[in-house]
mmCIF file of C-alpha atoms and ligand atoms in Angstrom:
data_model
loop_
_atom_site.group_PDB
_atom_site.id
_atom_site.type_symbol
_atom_site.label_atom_id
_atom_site.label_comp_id
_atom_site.label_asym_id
_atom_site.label_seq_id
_atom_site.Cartn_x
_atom_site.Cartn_y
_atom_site.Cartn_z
ATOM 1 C CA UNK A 30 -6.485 -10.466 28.988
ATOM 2 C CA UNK A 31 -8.568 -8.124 28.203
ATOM 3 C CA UNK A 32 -9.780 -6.864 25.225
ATOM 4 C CA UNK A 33 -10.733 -2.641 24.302
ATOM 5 C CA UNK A 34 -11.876 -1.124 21.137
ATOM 6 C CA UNK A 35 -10.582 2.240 20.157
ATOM 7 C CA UNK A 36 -13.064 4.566 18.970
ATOM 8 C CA UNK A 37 -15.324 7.596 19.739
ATOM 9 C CA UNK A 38 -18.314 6.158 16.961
ATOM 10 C CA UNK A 39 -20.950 4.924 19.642
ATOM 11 C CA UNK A 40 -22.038 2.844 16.909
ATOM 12 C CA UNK A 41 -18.562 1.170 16.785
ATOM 13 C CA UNK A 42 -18.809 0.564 20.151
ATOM 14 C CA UNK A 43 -22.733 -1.004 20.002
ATOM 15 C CA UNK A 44 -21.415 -3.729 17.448
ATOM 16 C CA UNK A 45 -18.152 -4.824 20.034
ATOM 17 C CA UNK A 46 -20.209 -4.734 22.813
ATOM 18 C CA UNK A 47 -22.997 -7.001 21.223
ATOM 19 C CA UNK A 48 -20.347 -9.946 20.536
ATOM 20 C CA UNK A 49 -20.287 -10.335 25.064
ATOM 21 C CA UNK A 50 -16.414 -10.014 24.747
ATOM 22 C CA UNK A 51 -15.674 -6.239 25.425
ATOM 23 C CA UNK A 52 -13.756 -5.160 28.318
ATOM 24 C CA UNK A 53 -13.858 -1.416 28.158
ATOM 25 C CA UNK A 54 -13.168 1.589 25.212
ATOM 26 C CA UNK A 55 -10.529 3.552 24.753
ATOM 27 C CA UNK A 56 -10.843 7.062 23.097
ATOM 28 C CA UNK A 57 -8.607 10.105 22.377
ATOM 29 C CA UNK A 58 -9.276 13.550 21.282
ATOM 30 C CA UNK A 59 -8.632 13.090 17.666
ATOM 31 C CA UNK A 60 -11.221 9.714 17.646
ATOM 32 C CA UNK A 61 -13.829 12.387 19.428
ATOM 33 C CA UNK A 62 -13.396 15.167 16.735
ATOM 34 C CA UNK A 63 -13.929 12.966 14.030
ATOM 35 C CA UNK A 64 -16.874 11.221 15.907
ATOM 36 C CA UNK A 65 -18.613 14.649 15.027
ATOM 37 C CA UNK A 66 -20.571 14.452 18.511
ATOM 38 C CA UNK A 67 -19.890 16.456 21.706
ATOM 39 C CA UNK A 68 -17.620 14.868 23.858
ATOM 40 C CA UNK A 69 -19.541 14.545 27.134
ATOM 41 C CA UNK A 70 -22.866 12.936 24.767
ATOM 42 C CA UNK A 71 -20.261 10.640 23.236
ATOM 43 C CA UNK A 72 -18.504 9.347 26.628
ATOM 44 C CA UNK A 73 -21.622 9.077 28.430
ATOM 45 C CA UNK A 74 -23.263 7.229 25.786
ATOM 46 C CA UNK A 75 -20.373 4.633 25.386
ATOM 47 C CA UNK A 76 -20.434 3.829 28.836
ATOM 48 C CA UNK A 77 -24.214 2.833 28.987
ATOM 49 C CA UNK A 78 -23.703 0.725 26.117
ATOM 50 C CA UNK A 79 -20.734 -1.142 28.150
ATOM 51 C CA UNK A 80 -21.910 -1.015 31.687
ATOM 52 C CA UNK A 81 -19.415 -3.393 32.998
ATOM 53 C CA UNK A 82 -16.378 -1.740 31.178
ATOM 54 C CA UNK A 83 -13.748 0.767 31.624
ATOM 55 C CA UNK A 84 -13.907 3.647 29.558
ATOM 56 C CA UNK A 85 -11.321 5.716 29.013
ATOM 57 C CA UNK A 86 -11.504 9.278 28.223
ATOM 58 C CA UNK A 87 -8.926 12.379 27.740
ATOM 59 C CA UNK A 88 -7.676 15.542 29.305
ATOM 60 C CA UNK A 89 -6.643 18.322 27.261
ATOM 61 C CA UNK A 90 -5.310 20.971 28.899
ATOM 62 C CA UNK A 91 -1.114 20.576 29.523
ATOM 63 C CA UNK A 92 -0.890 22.779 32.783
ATOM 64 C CA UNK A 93 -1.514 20.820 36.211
ATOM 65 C CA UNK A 94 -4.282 23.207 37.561
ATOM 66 C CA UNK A 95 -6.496 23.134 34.084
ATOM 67 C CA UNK A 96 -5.927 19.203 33.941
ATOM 68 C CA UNK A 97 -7.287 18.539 37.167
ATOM 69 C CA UNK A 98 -10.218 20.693 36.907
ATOM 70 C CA UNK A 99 -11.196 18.142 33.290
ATOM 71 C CA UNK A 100 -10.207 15.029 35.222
ATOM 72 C CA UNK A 101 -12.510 15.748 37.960
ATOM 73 C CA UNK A 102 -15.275 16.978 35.412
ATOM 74 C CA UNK A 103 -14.764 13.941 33.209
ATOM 75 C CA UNK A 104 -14.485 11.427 36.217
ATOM 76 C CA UNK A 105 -17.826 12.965 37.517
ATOM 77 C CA UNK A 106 -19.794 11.763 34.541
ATOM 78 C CA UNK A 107 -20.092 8.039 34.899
ATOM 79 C CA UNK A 108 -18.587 5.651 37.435
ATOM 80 C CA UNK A 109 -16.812 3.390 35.004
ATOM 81 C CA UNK A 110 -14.836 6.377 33.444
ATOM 82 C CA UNK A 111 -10.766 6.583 33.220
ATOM 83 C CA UNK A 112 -9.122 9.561 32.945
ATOM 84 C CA UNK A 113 -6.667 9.565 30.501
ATOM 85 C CA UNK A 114 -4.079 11.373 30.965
ATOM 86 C CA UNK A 115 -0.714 12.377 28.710
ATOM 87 C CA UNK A 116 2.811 11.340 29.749
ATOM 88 C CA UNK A 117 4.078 14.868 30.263
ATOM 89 C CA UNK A 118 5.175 16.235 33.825
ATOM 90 C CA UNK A 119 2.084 17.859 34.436
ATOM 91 C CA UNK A 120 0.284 14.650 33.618
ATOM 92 C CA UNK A 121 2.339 12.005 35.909
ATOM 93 C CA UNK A 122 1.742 14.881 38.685
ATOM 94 C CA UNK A 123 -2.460 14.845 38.013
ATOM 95 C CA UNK A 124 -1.669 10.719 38.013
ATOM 96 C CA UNK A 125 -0.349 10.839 41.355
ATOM 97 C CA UNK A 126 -3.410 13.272 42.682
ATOM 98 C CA UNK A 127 -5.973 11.036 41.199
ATOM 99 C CA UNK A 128 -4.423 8.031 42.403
ATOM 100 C CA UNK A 129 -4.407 9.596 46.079
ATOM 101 C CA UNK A 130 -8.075 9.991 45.327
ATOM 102 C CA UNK A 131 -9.159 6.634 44.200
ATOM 103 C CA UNK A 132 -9.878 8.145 40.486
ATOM 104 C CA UNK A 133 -8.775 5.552 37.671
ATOM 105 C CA UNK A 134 -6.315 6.659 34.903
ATOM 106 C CA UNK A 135 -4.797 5.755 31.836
ATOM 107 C CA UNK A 136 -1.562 7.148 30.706
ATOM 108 C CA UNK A 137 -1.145 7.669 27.683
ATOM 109 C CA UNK A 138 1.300 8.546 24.215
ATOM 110 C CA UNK A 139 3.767 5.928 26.319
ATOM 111 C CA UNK A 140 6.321 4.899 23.998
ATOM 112 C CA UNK A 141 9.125 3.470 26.398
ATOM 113 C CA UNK A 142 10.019 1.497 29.728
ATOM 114 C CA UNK A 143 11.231 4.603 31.168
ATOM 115 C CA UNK A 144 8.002 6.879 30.878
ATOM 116 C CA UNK A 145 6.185 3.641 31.900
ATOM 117 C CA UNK A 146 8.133 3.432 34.685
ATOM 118 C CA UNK A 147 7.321 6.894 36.007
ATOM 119 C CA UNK A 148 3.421 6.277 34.972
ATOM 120 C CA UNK A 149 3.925 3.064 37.161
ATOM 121 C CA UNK A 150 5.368 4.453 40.505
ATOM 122 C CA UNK A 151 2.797 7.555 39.903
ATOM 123 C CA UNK A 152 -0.621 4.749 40.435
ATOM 124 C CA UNK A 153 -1.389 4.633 36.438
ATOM 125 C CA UNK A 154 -4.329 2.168 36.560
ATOM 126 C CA UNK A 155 -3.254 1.714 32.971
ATOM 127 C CA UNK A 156 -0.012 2.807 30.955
ATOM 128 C CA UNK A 157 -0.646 2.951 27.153
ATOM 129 C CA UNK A 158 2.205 1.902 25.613
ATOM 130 C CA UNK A 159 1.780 2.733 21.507
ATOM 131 C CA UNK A 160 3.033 0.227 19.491
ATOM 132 C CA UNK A 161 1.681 1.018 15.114
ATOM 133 C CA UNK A 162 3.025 4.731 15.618
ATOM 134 C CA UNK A 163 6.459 2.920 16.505
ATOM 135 C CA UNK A 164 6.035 0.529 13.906
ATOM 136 C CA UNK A 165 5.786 3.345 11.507
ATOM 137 C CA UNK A 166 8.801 4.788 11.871
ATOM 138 C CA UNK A 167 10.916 1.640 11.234
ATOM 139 C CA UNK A 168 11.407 0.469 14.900
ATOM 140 C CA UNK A 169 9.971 -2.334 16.917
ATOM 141 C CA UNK A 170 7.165 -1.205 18.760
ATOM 142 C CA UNK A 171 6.449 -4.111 20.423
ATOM 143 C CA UNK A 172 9.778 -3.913 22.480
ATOM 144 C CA UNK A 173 8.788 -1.398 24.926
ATOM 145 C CA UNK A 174 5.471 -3.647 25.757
ATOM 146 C CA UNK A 175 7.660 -6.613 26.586
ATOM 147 C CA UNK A 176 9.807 -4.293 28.804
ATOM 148 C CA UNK A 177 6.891 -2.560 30.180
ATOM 149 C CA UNK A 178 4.932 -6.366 31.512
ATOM 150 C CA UNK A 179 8.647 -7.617 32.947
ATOM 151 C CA UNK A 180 8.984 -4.033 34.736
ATOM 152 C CA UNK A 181 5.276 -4.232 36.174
ATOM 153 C CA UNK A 182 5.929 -7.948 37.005
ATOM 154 C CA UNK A 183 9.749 -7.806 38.671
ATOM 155 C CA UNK A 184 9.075 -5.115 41.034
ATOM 156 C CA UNK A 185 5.078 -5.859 41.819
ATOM 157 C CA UNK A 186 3.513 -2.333 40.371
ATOM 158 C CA UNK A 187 -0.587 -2.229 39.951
ATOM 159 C CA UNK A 188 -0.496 -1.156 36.555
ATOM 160 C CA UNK A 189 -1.933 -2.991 33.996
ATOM 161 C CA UNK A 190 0.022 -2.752 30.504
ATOM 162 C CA UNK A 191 -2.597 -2.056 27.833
ATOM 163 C CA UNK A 192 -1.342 -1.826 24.119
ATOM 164 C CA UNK A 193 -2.274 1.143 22.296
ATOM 165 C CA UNK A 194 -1.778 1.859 18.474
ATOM 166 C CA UNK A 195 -2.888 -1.560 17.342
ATOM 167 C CA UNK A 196 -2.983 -1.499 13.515
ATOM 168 C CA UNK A 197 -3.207 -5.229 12.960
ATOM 169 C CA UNK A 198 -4.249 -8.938 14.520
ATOM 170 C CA UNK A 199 -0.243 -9.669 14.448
ATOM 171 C CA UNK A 200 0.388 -6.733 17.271
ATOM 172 C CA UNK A 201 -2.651 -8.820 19.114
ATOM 173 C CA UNK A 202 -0.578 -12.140 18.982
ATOM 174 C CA UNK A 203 2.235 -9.888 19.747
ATOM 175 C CA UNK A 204 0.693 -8.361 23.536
ATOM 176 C CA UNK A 205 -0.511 -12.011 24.285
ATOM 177 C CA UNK A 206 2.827 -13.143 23.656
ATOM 178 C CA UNK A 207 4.366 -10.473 25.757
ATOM 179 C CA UNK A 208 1.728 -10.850 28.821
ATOM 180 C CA UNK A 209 0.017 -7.552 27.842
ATOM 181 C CA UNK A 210 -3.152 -7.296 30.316
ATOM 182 C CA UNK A 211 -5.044 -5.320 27.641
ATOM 183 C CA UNK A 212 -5.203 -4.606 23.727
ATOM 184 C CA UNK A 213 -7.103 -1.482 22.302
ATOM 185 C CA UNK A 214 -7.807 -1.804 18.825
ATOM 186 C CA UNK A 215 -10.293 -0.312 15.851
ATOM 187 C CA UNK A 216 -12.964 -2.338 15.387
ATOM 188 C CA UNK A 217 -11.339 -3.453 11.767
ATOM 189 C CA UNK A 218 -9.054 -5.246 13.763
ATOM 190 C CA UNK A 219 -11.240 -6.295 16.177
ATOM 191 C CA UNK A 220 -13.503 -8.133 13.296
ATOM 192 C CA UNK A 221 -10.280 -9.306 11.488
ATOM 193 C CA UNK A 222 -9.351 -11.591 14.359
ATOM 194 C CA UNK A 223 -12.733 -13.756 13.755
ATOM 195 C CA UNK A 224 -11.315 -14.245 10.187
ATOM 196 C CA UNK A 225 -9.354 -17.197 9.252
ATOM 197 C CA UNK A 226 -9.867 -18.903 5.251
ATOM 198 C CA UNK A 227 -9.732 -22.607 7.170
ATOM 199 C CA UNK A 228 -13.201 -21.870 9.081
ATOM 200 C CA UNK A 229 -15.359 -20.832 6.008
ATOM 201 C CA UNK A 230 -14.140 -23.485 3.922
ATOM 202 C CA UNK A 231 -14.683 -25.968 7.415
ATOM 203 C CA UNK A 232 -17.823 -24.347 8.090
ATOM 204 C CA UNK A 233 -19.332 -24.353 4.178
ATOM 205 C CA UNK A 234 -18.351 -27.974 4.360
ATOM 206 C CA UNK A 235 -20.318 -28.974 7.452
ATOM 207 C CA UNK A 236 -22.603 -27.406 6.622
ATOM 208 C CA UNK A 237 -23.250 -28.869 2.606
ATOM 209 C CA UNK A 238 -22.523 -32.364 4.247
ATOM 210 C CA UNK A 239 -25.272 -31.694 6.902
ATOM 211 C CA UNK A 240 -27.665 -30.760 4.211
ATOM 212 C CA UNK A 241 -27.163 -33.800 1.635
ATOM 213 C CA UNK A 242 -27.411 -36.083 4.220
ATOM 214 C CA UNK A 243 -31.379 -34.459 4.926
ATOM 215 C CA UNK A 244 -30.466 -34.680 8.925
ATOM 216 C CA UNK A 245 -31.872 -31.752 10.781
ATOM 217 C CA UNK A 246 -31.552 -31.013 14.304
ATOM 218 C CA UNK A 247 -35.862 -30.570 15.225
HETATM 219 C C1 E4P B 322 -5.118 4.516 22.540
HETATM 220 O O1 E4P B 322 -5.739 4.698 23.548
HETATM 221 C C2 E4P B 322 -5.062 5.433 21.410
HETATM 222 O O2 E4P B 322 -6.299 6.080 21.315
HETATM 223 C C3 E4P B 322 -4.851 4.731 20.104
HETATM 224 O O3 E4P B 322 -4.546 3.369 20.267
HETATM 225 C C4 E4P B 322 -3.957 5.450 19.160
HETATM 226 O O4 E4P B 322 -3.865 4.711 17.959
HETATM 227 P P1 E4P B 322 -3.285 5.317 16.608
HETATM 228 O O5 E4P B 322 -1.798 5.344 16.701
HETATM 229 O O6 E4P B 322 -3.752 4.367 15.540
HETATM 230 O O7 E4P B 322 -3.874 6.694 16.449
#
């Protein structure tokens, strides 16, 4: 499984990638605005600090002819770049182009097994399926992912499933439970799942034992 952080702070990104567990980034036009930095700088930037990952970044035109014009601009500034692309009918048409010409996308604002079907049979390299935003509105997010991996699964599409929205380590238990091939996530989440109260209180007591015993490891 692989594991994404969701963010357009470079700095964000610099910490993930420094743990040797990051997969790729995910970003969206609202995480570039309030990254303050131009978007090209910002995309370019995250995908030198993970040169092995899969970086995804977003159209934002809605009409066909505008969309692929960005897509091919944005694909053109780093290998390892996904073009993100909204489920709309403009977008699952640009999906099918870039599919046809070997350029990776990521479809996103996915919210059921129906759009992820159509992002499916269109090539999506990745569907997004948003689980908090769900979650906020009383409903079970989570559903749609589980739907979404049996659907890829049963009938042998190349997506991979990647869960968007991620507010909390729970919805990260959740996609592993599910089969999700990929979680995005802020990196608040990201550092929460290191945390557990049982490995400080293990760890202090190694450690004081270690000490009054005068044993050192030189
Ligand atoms: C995913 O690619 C999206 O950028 C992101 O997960 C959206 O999360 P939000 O619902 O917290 O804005």
């Amino acid at each position: 499984m692989k594991l994404f952080v969701d963010t357009g702070d470079t700095e964000e990104v610099r910490r993930a990638a420094d743990w040797g567990i990051l997969d790729g980034v995910t970003t969206n036009p609202t995480l570039i605005a309030k990254s303050g930095k131009g978007f090209k700088e910002t995309v370019v930037k995250i995908c030198e600090l993970v040169p092995e990952g899969e970086i995804s970044a977003e159209v934002v035109a809605t009409d066909y002819d505008t969309m692929l014009k960005e897509a091919h601009e944005i694909a053109s500034w780093h290998p390892n770049i996904v073009v993100k692309v909204p489920l709309i009918e403009s977008g699952i048409k640009l999906v099918r182009t870039l599919t046809d010409e070997e350029i990776k996308t990521n479809v996103t604002l996915v919210f059921t097994v129906s759009q992820a079907l159509l992002a499916a049979k269109a090539g999506a390299t990745f569907i997004s399926n948003f689980v908090g935003r769900v979650d906020d509105m009383s409903d079970d997010g989570m559903a749609a992912v589980a739907d979404t991996v049996a659907m890829v699964d049963t009938f042998g599409f190349e997506s991979e499933v990647l869960v968007a929205s991620v507010r909390h380590p729970l919805h990260v238990v959740q996609a592993v439970q599910a089969g999700a091939h990929i979680a995005t996530m802020p990196i608040k989440v990201m550092e929460m799942l290191f945390k557990h109260p049982l490995t400080d209180s293990g760890l202090t007591r190694f450690l004081s034992d270690w000490n009054n015993a005068g044993l050192s490891i030189f």
